[in-house]
Amino acid sequence: MSLVDLPRYEFARPATLDETCAMLAEREAKREKTVLLAGGTDFMVQVSQGKLASDPLPLVVDIGRLDELRGVRLDGSRLRIGAAVTYLELQRDPIVREYAPLVAQMTHDIGGPTIQARGTLGGNLATASPAGDGIAAIAAYDPIIEVQSVRGRRRIPMAELQTGYKATTRAGDELIVAIELPLPAHGAAWCWRKVGTRLAQAISKVALGAVAEVSGGKVGRIGLAIASVGPTTSLLPRTRALVTATPLANLTAATVDAVVAEDVSPIDDVRSTREYRVHTAKAVVRGFLRELGAPV
Amino acid sequence: MKVALKVNGVQRHVDMAPLARLLDALRGPLGLTGTKEGCGEGECGSCAVFLDGVPVNACLVPIGQCDGCEVVTVEGLAAAGHLAPLQACMAEHGGAQCGICTPGMLIAAEALLRRNPDPTPVEVRTAIAGNLCRCTGYERIVQSVLHAAHELRSTEKGAAE
């Protein structure tokens, strides 16, 4: 879109989280639309292509620099990641690399370096695309998503965040402040597996984030999440239940495949087919279980 | 919206719509046409510039977020009318053909060499993974960056001795 055609969006850069919440509350009360802007990697494409609903024009609020949304903190067995921390910052953060290696590994497969420098987990969660790689990676940890508004702070379990395609339970006056990962035991098994036309830039056909604690041939805690196999990030509840209820040695490829097939509901689209995605979802889950010692 | 930003070391000002892209500011009022627009949607990397020391796609950065920031474009890589070693190597070793991707490639490669002066070919390929080239097949670009890295290390070693 040429500059001449660019709609005259209003733009605000509040200095604090409180100021941002007050602004959102006021807009919401008047039923006026607001767009929260962090890294802009999705939003700016929509603006440039004229795909953003512009009648009425939303207020664009820059939250990328808010201190309250920045930084990574380890708090006992919980890792707290600010919603506006970039993928590049996660990639280079020694705490993330040590305690949440799956998250650090995932960042390498998001776009290319210039996208990693701008994109954020908060943005990925708010956009709530089922193809969001960042969501699949953190969802393996069963995180809590912290949202804030003038009404206070609310903690949303990952399983209760997404309600449908690009839809979440976050209210219009709430913004995502942080992601809290309840960490598995240090040294727990993990895997990140993205399948796309290429690793850089490509949007996933299937992407698996997985963590597991294994002891005495049995899986205690397991977290599995797959992107691009349904309207929301798939958390594979039936597969998790099977794996924790069955000694690894007793798992078979057939039983695993059957529950994975029940857990995913992909579609045919421009990037892949339903058939390929179901096949690949089974394959990546079995690949992880093989690493844990299952004969699948 | 009035925005003050430092571009290639010089304090500059622009007055544009807040969601105009940094790319529009650079190629328009700032007169720096070295930065190219390829896809305009963050896929090709030809508009890469340093924003506060980190390479970003200038087509995805609204100018409204740039107030107080420091930008370095491909023009900022050369000093006093001389090509930087990285630029010279790209020209010499066939890393540049049609030239549209070259400014972005140079920014990506410069970012790599600042952090890793002795990269492997795989590290070079990873660093330019967000930059598309339709001419070279990448091999010459990778070789150019490796040559530049070698040259820069030799110069530094020479300076230290």
CSV table of C-alpha atoms in Angstrom, one decimal:
chain,number,residue,atom,x,y,z
A,1,MET,CA,0.0,0.0,0.0
A,2,SER,CA,1.4,3.4,-0.9
A,3,LEU,CA,1.8,6.0,1.8
A,4,VAL,CA,-0.9,8.1,0.2
A,5,ASP,CA,-3.4,5.3,0.7
A,6,LEU,CA,-2.3,4.5,4.3
A,7,PRO,CA,-5.3,5.2,6.6
A,8,ARG,CA,-4.6,7.8,9.3
A,9,TYR,CA,-4.3,5.4,12.2
A,10,GLU,CA,-4.1,6.9,15.7
A,11,PHE,CA,-1.0,5.8,17.5
A,12,ALA,CA,-0.2,5.8,21.2
A,13,ARG,CA,2.9,5.0,23.2
A,14,PRO,CA,1.9,4.8,26.8
A,15,ALA,CA,4.8,4.9,29.3
A,16,THR,CA,3.5,2.4,31.8
A,17,LEU,CA,1.4,-0.7,32.1
A,18,ASP,CA,-1.1,1.1,34.3
A,19,GLU,CA,-1.5,3.8,31.7
A,20,THR,CA,-2.0,1.2,29.0
A,21,CYS,CA,-4.7,-0.6,31.0
A,22,ALA,CA,-6.5,2.7,31.6
A,23,MET,CA,-6.4,3.4,27.9
A,24,LEU,CA,-7.7,0.0,27.0
A,25,ALA,CA,-10.5,0.3,29.7
A,26,GLU,CA,-11.6,3.6,28.3
A,27,ARG,CA,-11.6,2.4,24.7
A,28,GLU,CA,-13.5,-0.8,25.7
A,29,ALA,CA,-16.1,1.2,27.6
A,30,LYS,CA,-16.8,3.3,24.5
A,31,ARG,CA,-16.7,0.1,22.4
A,32,GLU,CA,-13.8,1.5,20.3
A,33,LYS,CA,-11.4,-0.9,18.8
A,34,THR,CA,-7.8,-1.0,19.9
A,35,VAL,CA,-4.8,-3.0,18.4
A,36,LEU,CA,-1.9,-3.8,20.7
A,37,LEU,CA,1.4,-3.6,18.8
A,38,ALA,CA,4.6,-5.3,20.0
A,39,GLY,CA,7.0,-6.6,17.2
A,40,GLY,CA,4.6,-5.9,14.4
A,41,THR,CA,5.6,-9.0,12.3
A,42,ASP,CA,2.0,-10.0,11.7
A,43,PHE,CA,0.3,-6.6,12.1
A,44,MET,CA,2.5,-4.6,9.7
A,45,VAL,CA,1.8,-7.1,6.9
A,46,GLN,CA,-1.9,-6.6,7.4
A,47,VAL,CA,-1.5,-2.9,7.4
A,48,SER,CA,0.6,-2.9,4.2
A,49,GLN,CA,-1.7,-5.2,2.4
A,50,GLY,CA,-4.8,-3.2,3.5
A,51,LYS,CA,-6.2,-6.2,5.2
A,52,LEU,CA,-6.9,-4.6,8.5
A,53,ALA,CA,-10.4,-3.6,9.2
A,54,SER,CA,-10.2,0.2,9.0
A,55,ASP,CA,-13.8,1.3,9.5
A,56,PRO,CA,-13.7,2.6,12.1
A,57,LEU,CA,-9.9,2.9,12.4
A,58,PRO,CA,-8.5,1.2,15.5
A,59,LEU,CA,-6.2,3.0,17.9
A,60,VAL,CA,-2.8,1.3,17.7
A,61,VAL,CA,-1.1,1.1,21.1
A,62,ASP,CA,2.7,0.3,21.2
A,63,ILE,CA,3.4,-2.0,24.1
A,64,GLY,CA,6.7,-3.3,22.9
A,65,ARG,CA,8.8,-1.2,25.3
A,66,LEU,CA,6.8,-1.5,28.5
A,67,ASP,CA,9.1,-2.5,31.3
A,68,GLU,CA,6.5,-4.7,32.9
A,69,LEU,CA,6.4,-6.9,29.7
A,70,ARG,CA,10.1,-7.3,29.5
A,71,GLY,CA,12.7,-9.6,31.0
A,72,VAL,CA,13.0,-13.3,31.9
A,73,ARG,CA,13.0,-14.4,35.6
A,74,LEU,CA,13.5,-17.8,37.2
A,75,ASP,CA,11.5,-18.2,40.4
A,76,GLY,CA,12.1,-21.6,41.9
A,77,SER,CA,10.7,-24.1,39.5
A,78,ARG,CA,8.8,-21.4,37.5
A,79,LEU,CA,10.2,-19.5,34.6
A,80,ARG,CA,8.5,-16.2,33.9
A,81,ILE,CA,8.9,-14.7,30.4
A,82,GLY,CA,7.7,-11.2,29.7
A,83,ALA,CA,5.2,-11.0,26.9
A,84,ALA,CA,7.3,-8.5,24.9
A,85,VAL,CA,10.6,-10.4,25.1
A,86,THR,CA,11.7,-11.1,21.5
A,87,TYR,CA,12.6,-14.5,20.1
A,88,LEU,CA,16.1,-13.3,19.7
A,89,GLU,CA,16.3,-12.3,23.3
A,90,LEU,CA,15.0,-15.7,24.3
A,91,GLN,CA,17.5,-17.4,22.0
A,92,ARG,CA,20.4,-15.6,23.7
A,93,ASP,CA,19.1,-15.8,27.3
A,94,PRO,CA,21.3,-18.1,29.4
A,95,ILE,CA,18.4,-18.9,31.8
A,96,VAL,CA,16.0,-19.9,28.9
A,97,ARG,CA,18.7,-22.0,27.3
A,98,GLU,CA,19.4,-23.8,30.5
A,99,TYR,CA,15.9,-24.3,32.0
A,100,ALA,CA,13.7,-24.2,28.9
A,101,PRO,CA,15.9,-25.5,26.1
A,102,LEU,CA,12.8,-26.3,24.0
A,103,VAL,CA,11.8,-22.7,24.0
A,104,ALA,CA,15.4,-21.6,23.0
A,105,GLN,CA,15.5,-24.2,20.2
A,106,MET,CA,12.1,-23.1,18.8
A,107,THR,CA,13.2,-19.5,18.4
A,108,HIS,CA,15.7,-20.6,15.7
A,109,ASP,CA,12.9,-21.9,13.5
A,110,ILE,CA,10.7,-18.7,13.7
A,111,GLY,CA,11.0,-16.8,10.5
A,112,GLY,CA,14.6,-15.7,10.0
A,113,PRO,CA,16.9,-13.6,12.2
A,114,THR,CA,15.2,-10.4,11.3
A,115,ILE,CA,11.8,-11.8,12.4
A,116,GLN,CA,13.3,-13.3,15.5
A,117,ALA,CA,14.6,-9.9,16.4
A,118,ARG,CA,11.1,-8.4,16.5
A,119,GLY,CA,8.6,-11.2,17.2
A,120,THR,CA,7.4,-12.0,20.7
A,121,LEU,CA,5.6,-14.8,22.5
A,122,GLY,CA,2.9,-12.3,23.7
A,123,GLY,CA,2.2,-11.4,20.1
A,124,ASN,CA,2.1,-15.1,19.0
A,125,LEU,CA,-0.4,-15.9,21.9
A,126,ALA,CA,-2.5,-12.8,21.1
A,127,THR,CA,-2.6,-13.6,17.4
A,128,ALA,CA,-3.6,-17.1,18.4
A,129,SER,CA,-2.9,-18.6,15.0
A,130,PRO,CA,-3.0,-22.4,15.2
A,131,ALA,CA,0.2,-22.3,13.2
A,132,GLY,CA,2.0,-20.4,15.9
A,133,ASP,CA,5.3,-22.2,16.5
A,134,GLY,CA,5.9,-20.2,19.7
A,135,ILE,CA,2.6,-21.3,21.2
A,136,ALA,CA,3.3,-25.0,20.5
A,137,ALA,CA,6.7,-24.8,22.2
A,138,ILE,CA,5.5,-23.1,25.4
A,139,ALA,CA,2.2,-25.1,25.5
A,140,ALA,CA,4.3,-28.2,26.1
A,141,TYR,CA,5.1,-26.8,29.5
A,142,ASP,CA,1.4,-26.2,30.3
A,143,PRO,CA,2.0,-22.5,31.0
A,144,ILE,CA,-0.1,-19.9,32.8
A,145,ILE,CA,-0.8,-16.8,30.6
A,146,GLU,CA,-0.9,-13.7,32.8
A,147,VAL,CA,-3.2,-11.0,31.6
A,148,GLN,CA,-3.8,-7.5,33.1
A,149,SER,CA,-6.5,-4.9,33.0
A,150,VAL,CA,-7.8,-2.2,35.3
A,151,ARG,CA,-9.8,-4.9,36.9
A,152,GLY,CA,-6.7,-6.7,38.0
A,153,ARG,CA,-4.4,-9.5,37.0
A,154,ARG,CA,-5.8,-12.8,35.8
A,155,ARG,CA,-4.0,-16.1,35.3
A,156,ILE,CA,-5.2,-18.2,32.4
A,157,PRO,CA,-4.1,-21.8,32.0
A,158,MET,CA,-3.0,-22.6,28.5
A,159,ALA,CA,-5.8,-25.1,28.0
A,160,GLU,CA,-8.3,-22.4,28.7
A,161,LEU,CA,-6.8,-19.6,26.5
A,162,GLN,CA,-7.7,-20.6,22.9
A,163,THR,CA,-11.4,-21.0,22.1
A,164,GLY,CA,-11.2,-21.3,18.3
A,165,TYR,CA,-9.4,-20.1,15.2
A,166,LYS,CA,-7.5,-17.0,16.3
A,167,ALA,CA,-9.9,-16.6,19.2
A,168,THR,CA,-9.0,-16.5,22.9
A,169,THR,CA,-10.6,-15.9,26.3
A,170,ARG,CA,-8.6,-12.6,26.7
A,171,ALA,CA,-11.1,-9.8,27.1
A,172,GLY,CA,-10.9,-6.6,25.0
A,173,ASP,CA,-9.5,-4.6,27.9
A,174,GLU,CA,-6.9,-7.1,28.9
A,175,LEU,CA,-3.3,-7.4,27.7
A,176,ILE,CA,-0.9,-10.3,28.0
A,177,VAL,CA,1.8,-9.4,30.5
A,178,ALA,CA,3.8,-12.6,30.9
A,179,ILE,CA,4.0,-16.3,30.4
A,180,GLU,CA,4.8,-18.5,33.4
A,181,LEU,CA,6.3,-21.9,32.6
A,182,PRO,CA,6.1,-24.5,35.4
A,183,LEU,CA,9.4,-26.2,34.7
A,184,PRO,CA,9.8,-30.0,34.6
A,185,ALA,CA,12.6,-31.6,36.5
A,186,HIS,CA,16.0,-30.2,35.4
A,187,GLY,CA,17.3,-32.4,32.6
A,188,ALA,CA,13.9,-33.6,31.6
A,189,ALA,CA,13.6,-35.0,28.0
A,190,TRP,CA,12.4,-32.5,25.4
A,191,CYS,CA,12.0,-32.1,21.7
A,192,TRP,CA,11.1,-29.4,19.2
A,193,ARG,CA,10.3,-30.7,15.7
A,194,LYS,CA,9.1,-28.3,13.0
A,195,VAL,CA,8.1,-29.7,9.6
A,196,GLY,CA,7.7,-27.1,6.9
A,197,THR,CA,8.8,-26.5,3.3
A,198,ARG,CA,12.0,-25.1,4.8
A,199,LEU,CA,13.0,-24.3,8.4
A,200,ALA,CA,13.6,-20.5,7.9
A,201,GLN,CA,10.6,-18.3,7.0
A,202,ALA,CA,8.2,-21.2,6.3
A,203,ILE,CA,5.0,-21.5,8.2
A,204,SER,CA,4.7,-25.0,9.8
A,205,LYS,CA,2.8,-27.8,8.3
A,206,VAL,CA,3.2,-29.5,11.7
A,207,ALA,CA,5.3,-28.4,14.7
A,208,LEU,CA,5.7,-30.4,17.9
A,209,GLY,CA,6.8,-29.2,21.3
A,210,ALA,CA,7.3,-31.9,23.9
A,211,VAL,CA,8.7,-32.3,27.4
A,212,ALA,CA,8.7,-35.4,29.6
A,213,GLU,CA,9.9,-36.7,32.9
A,214,VAL,CA,10.7,-40.4,32.8
A,215,SER,CA,11.5,-42.6,35.7
A,216,GLY,CA,11.8,-46.4,35.9
A,217,GLY,CA,10.4,-46.9,32.4
A,218,LYS,CA,7.3,-44.8,33.1
A,219,VAL,CA,6.4,-41.3,32.1
A,220,GLY,CA,5.4,-39.1,35.0
A,221,ARG,CA,4.7,-35.7,33.6
A,222,ILE,CA,4.4,-35.2,29.9
A,223,GLY,CA,3.6,-32.1,27.8
A,224,LEU,CA,2.8,-32.3,24.1
A,225,ALA,CA,1.5,-29.6,21.8
A,226,ILE,CA,1.3,-29.5,18.0
A,227,ALA,CA,0.8,-26.5,15.8
A,228,SER,CA,-1.2,-26.5,12.5
A,229,VAL,CA,-3.3,-29.6,13.1
A,230,GLY,CA,-6.6,-27.9,14.1
A,231,PRO,CA,-8.3,-24.6,14.7
A,232,THR,CA,-6.3,-24.2,17.9
A,233,THR,CA,-2.9,-25.4,19.1
A,234,SER,CA,-3.5,-29.1,19.8
A,235,LEU,CA,-2.6,-30.1,23.4
A,236,LEU,CA,-3.1,-33.9,22.7
A,237,PRO,CA,-5.0,-34.8,25.9
A,238,ARG,CA,-5.7,-38.4,24.9
A,239,THR,CA,-2.2,-39.0,23.9
A,240,ARG,CA,-0.9,-37.6,27.1
A,241,ALA,CA,-3.3,-39.8,29.1
A,242,LEU,CA,-2.2,-42.9,27.3
A,243,VAL,CA,1.5,-42.2,27.7
A,244,THR,CA,1.3,-41.6,31.4
A,245,ALA,CA,-1.0,-44.6,32.0
A,246,THR,CA,1.2,-47.1,30.1
A,247,PRO,CA,4.7,-48.3,30.8
A,248,LEU,CA,6.9,-47.1,27.9
A,249,ALA,CA,7.8,-50.7,27.0
A,250,ASN,CA,4.1,-51.5,26.5
A,251,LEU,CA,3.3,-48.7,24.1
A,252,THR,CA,2.8,-49.7,20.5
A,253,ALA,CA,2.9,-47.7,17.3
A,254,ALA,CA,-0.7,-48.6,16.6
A,255,THR,CA,-2.1,-47.5,19.9
A,256,VAL,CA,-0.1,-44.2,19.8
A,257,ASP,CA,-1.2,-43.5,16.2
A,258,ALA,CA,-4.8,-44.1,17.1
A,259,VAL,CA,-4.9,-41.6,20.0
A,260,VAL,CA,-2.9,-39.0,18.1
A,261,ALA,CA,-5.4,-39.3,15.2
A,262,GLU,CA,-8.2,-38.6,17.8
A,263,ASP,CA,-6.3,-35.6,19.2
A,264,VAL,CA,-5.8,-33.7,15.9
A,265,SER,CA,-8.3,-32.3,13.4
A,266,PRO,CA,-6.3,-30.8,10.6
A,267,ILE,CA,-7.6,-29.4,7.3
A,268,ASP,CA,-6.4,-29.3,3.7
A,269,ASP,CA,-5.1,-25.8,3.0
A,270,VAL,CA,-2.5,-24.0,0.9
A,271,ARG,CA,0.4,-25.3,3.0
A,272,SER,CA,-0.5,-29.0,3.3
A,273,THR,CA,-3.2,-31.6,3.3
A,274,ARG,CA,-5.2,-33.2,6.2
A,275,GLU,CA,-3.7,-36.6,5.3
A,276,TYR,CA,-0.1,-35.5,5.4
A,277,ARG,CA,-0.6,-33.6,8.7
A,278,VAL,CA,-2.2,-36.5,10.4
A,279,HIS,CA,0.6,-38.8,9.2
A,280,THR,CA,3.3,-36.3,10.3
A,281,ALA,CA,1.7,-35.6,13.7
A,282,LYS,CA,1.8,-39.4,14.4
A,283,ALA,CA,5.4,-39.6,13.2
A,284,VAL,CA,6.7,-36.7,15.3
A,285,VAL,CA,4.9,-37.9,18.5
A,286,ARG,CA,6.3,-41.5,18.0
A,287,GLY,CA,9.7,-40.0,17.3
A,288,PHE,CA,9.7,-38.3,20.7
A,289,LEU,CA,8.4,-41.4,22.4
A,290,ARG,CA,11.1,-43.5,20.8
A,291,GLU,CA,13.7,-41.1,22.3
A,292,LEU,CA,12.1,-41.9,25.7
A,293,GLY,CA,12.5,-45.6,25.1
A,294,ALA,CA,9.2,-46.7,23.7
A,295,PRO,CA,9.3,-49.4,21.0
A,296,VAL,CA,7.1,-47.3,18.6
B,1,MET,CA,3.9,12.1,13.9
B,2,LYS,CA,7.3,13.7,14.5
B,3,VAL,CA,10.1,11.2,15.0
B,4,ALA,CA,13.7,11.8,15.9
B,5,LEU,CA,16.1,9.0,15.1
B,6,LYS,CA,19.8,8.6,14.5
B,7,VAL,CA,20.6,7.3,11.0
B,8,ASN,CA,24.1,6.1,10.2
B,9,GLY,CA,25.4,8.2,13.1
B,10,VAL,CA,23.6,11.4,12.2
B,11,GLN,CA,20.6,12.8,14.1
B,12,ARG,CA,17.6,13.0,11.7
B,13,HIS,CA,13.9,14.0,11.9
B,14,VAL,CA,10.9,12.9,9.9
B,15,ASP,CA,7.2,13.8,10.1
B,16,MET,CA,5.1,10.9,8.9
B,17,ALA,CA,2.0,8.8,9.6
B,18,PRO,CA,2.9,6.6,12.6
B,19,LEU,CA,2.3,3.4,10.7
B,20,ALA,CA,4.4,4.4,7.8
B,21,ARG,CA,7.2,1.9,7.6
B,22,LEU,CA,10.8,2.6,8.5
B,23,LEU,CA,11.5,1.5,5.0
B,24,ASP,CA,9.3,4.4,3.6
B,25,ALA,CA,11.1,6.9,5.8
B,26,LEU,CA,14.6,5.7,4.7
B,27,ARG,CA,13.8,5.6,1.0
B,28,GLY,CA,11.6,8.7,1.1
B,29,PRO,CA,12.4,11.8,3.3
B,30,LEU,CA,15.7,10.4,4.5
B,31,GLY,CA,16.9,9.8,0.9
B,32,LEU,CA,18.7,6.5,1.6
B,33,THR,CA,17.7,4.3,-1.3
B,34,GLY,CA,20.4,1.7,-0.6
B,35,THR,CA,17.8,-0.2,1.4
B,36,LYS,CA,15.5,-2.1,-1.1
B,37,GLU,CA,11.9,-3.2,-1.0
B,38,GLY,CA,11.4,-6.7,-2.2
B,39,CYS,CA,8.3,-8.4,-0.9
B,40,GLY,CA,7.1,-5.8,1.6
B,41,GLU,CA,5.9,-8.6,4.0
B,42,GLY,CA,8.9,-9.7,5.9
B,43,GLU,CA,9.8,-12.7,3.7
B,44,CYS,CA,12.8,-11.7,1.7
B,45,GLY,CA,15.0,-9.6,3.9
B,46,SER,CA,16.1,-7.1,1.2
B,47,CYS,CA,15.0,-4.2,3.5
B,48,ALA,CA,17.1,-5.4,6.4
B,49,VAL,CA,18.7,-2.6,8.5
B,50,PHE,CA,20.2,-2.4,12.0
B,51,LEU,CA,17.7,-1.0,14.5
B,52,ASP,CA,19.4,-0.4,17.8
B,53,GLY,CA,22.1,-2.8,16.8
B,54,VAL,CA,19.9,-5.7,15.7
B,55,PRO,CA,19.0,-6.5,12.1
B,56,VAL,CA,15.3,-6.1,11.4
B,57,ASN,CA,13.1,-5.9,8.3
B,58,ALA,CA,12.4,-2.2,7.7
B,59,CYS,CA,9.2,-3.1,6.0
B,60,LEU,CA,7.7,-4.4,9.3
B,61,VAL,CA,8.8,-1.6,11.6
B,62,PRO,CA,6.3,1.3,11.9
B,63,ILE,CA,8.1,4.6,12.0
B,64,GLY,CA,6.1,5.4,15.2
B,65,GLN,CA,8.2,2.9,17.1
B,66,CYS,CA,11.5,4.4,15.9
B,67,ASP,CA,11.5,7.6,18.0
B,68,GLY,CA,14.8,7.7,19.8
B,69,CYS,CA,16.2,4.7,18.0
B,70,GLU,CA,19.5,4.3,16.1
B,71,VAL,CA,19.4,2.9,12.6
B,72,VAL,CA,22.3,1.8,10.4
B,73,THR,CA,21.6,1.1,6.8
B,74,VAL,CA,23.8,-0.4,4.1
B,75,GLU,CA,25.1,3.2,3.4
B,76,GLY,CA,26.4,3.2,7.0
B,77,LEU,CA,28.6,0.1,6.5
B,78,ALA,CA,31.0,1.9,4.2
B,79,ALA,CA,33.4,4.5,5.6
B,80,ALA,CA,34.6,7.7,3.9
B,81,GLY,CA,33.7,6.6,0.4
B,82,HIS,CA,35.4,3.3,0.7
B,83,LEU,CA,33.6,-0.1,0.6
B,84,ALA,CA,33.8,-2.1,3.8
B,85,PRO,CA,35.7,-5.4,3.4
B,86,LEU,CA,32.4,-7.2,3.4
B,87,GLN,CA,31.1,-5.1,0.6
B,88,ALA,CA,34.3,-5.4,-1.4
B,89,CYS,CA,34.3,-9.2,-1.0
B,90,MET,CA,30.7,-9.4,-2.2
B,91,ALA,CA,31.7,-7.5,-5.4
B,92,GLU,CA,34.9,-9.4,-5.9
B,93,HIS,CA,33.7,-12.9,-5.3
B,94,GLY,CA,30.4,-12.8,-7.2
B,95,GLY,CA,28.1,-12.4,-4.2
B,96,ALA,CA,26.2,-9.6,-5.9
B,97,GLN,CA,24.4,-10.1,-9.1
B,98,CYS,CA,21.2,-8.1,-9.7
B,99,GLY,CA,21.8,-6.4,-6.4
B,100,ILE,CA,18.3,-6.3,-4.9
B,101,CYS,CA,19.1,-8.7,-2.1
B,102,THR,CA,22.6,-7.4,-1.6
B,103,PRO,CA,22.0,-4.6,1.0
B,104,GLY,CA,20.0,-7.0,3.2
B,105,MET,CA,22.6,-9.7,2.7
B,106,LEU,CA,25.3,-7.3,3.8
B,107,ILE,CA,23.4,-6.3,6.9
B,108,ALA,CA,22.7,-10.0,7.8
B,109,ALA,CA,26.4,-10.8,7.2
B,110,GLU,CA,27.6,-7.8,9.1
B,111,ALA,CA,25.4,-8.8,12.1
B,112,LEU,CA,26.9,-12.3,12.0
B,113,LEU,CA,30.6,-11.1,11.8
B,114,ARG,CA,30.1,-8.7,14.7
B,115,ARG,CA,29.2,-11.6,17.0
B,116,ASN,CA,31.2,-14.4,15.3
B,117,PRO,CA,34.3,-13.4,13.4
B,118,ASP,CA,35.1,-16.9,12.3
B,119,PRO,CA,31.9,-18.5,11.1
B,120,THR,CA,31.5,-21.9,9.5
B,121,PRO,CA,29.7,-22.1,6.1
B,122,VAL,CA,26.6,-23.4,7.9
B,123,GLU,CA,26.7,-20.5,10.3
B,124,VAL,CA,26.8,-18.1,7.4
B,125,ARG,CA,23.8,-19.9,5.8
B,126,THR,CA,21.9,-19.7,9.0
B,127,ALA,CA,22.6,-16.0,9.4
B,128,ILE,CA,21.3,-15.3,5.9
B,129,ALA,CA,18.3,-17.7,6.2
B,130,GLY,CA,15.9,-14.7,6.2
B,131,ASN,CA,17.4,-13.2,3.0
B,132,LEU,CA,16.2,-14.5,-0.4
B,133,CYS,CA,18.4,-14.3,-3.5
B,134,ARG,CA,17.1,-15.4,-6.9
B,135,CYS,CA,20.4,-15.0,-8.8
B,136,THR,CA,23.4,-16.5,-7.1
B,137,GLY,CA,22.2,-19.8,-5.7
B,138,TYR,CA,23.7,-18.5,-2.4
B,139,GLU,CA,27.0,-20.3,-2.9
B,140,ARG,CA,28.9,-17.1,-4.0
B,141,ILE,CA,27.3,-15.1,-1.2
B,142,VAL,CA,28.5,-17.6,1.4
B,143,GLN,CA,32.0,-17.7,-0.1
B,144,SER,CA,32.0,-13.8,-0.1
B,145,VAL,CA,31.2,-13.7,3.6
B,146,LEU,CA,33.8,-16.3,4.4
B,147,HIS,CA,36.4,-14.4,2.4
B,148,ALA,CA,35.4,-11.2,4.2
B,149,ALA,CA,35.6,-12.9,7.6
B,150,HIS,CA,39.1,-14.2,6.8
B,151,GLU,CA,40.2,-10.7,5.6
B,152,LEU,CA,38.9,-9.0,8.7
B,153,ARG,CA,40.6,-11.5,11.0
B,154,SER,CA,43.9,-11.0,9.1
B,155,THR,CA,43.6,-7.2,9.4
B,156,GLU,CA,42.8,-7.4,13.1
B,157,LYS,CA,45.7,-9.8,13.6
B,158,GLY,CA,48.0,-7.5,11.7
B,159,ALA,CA,46.8,-4.5,13.8
B,160,ALA,CA,47.5,-6.5,17.0
B,161,GLU,CA,51.0,-7.4,16.0
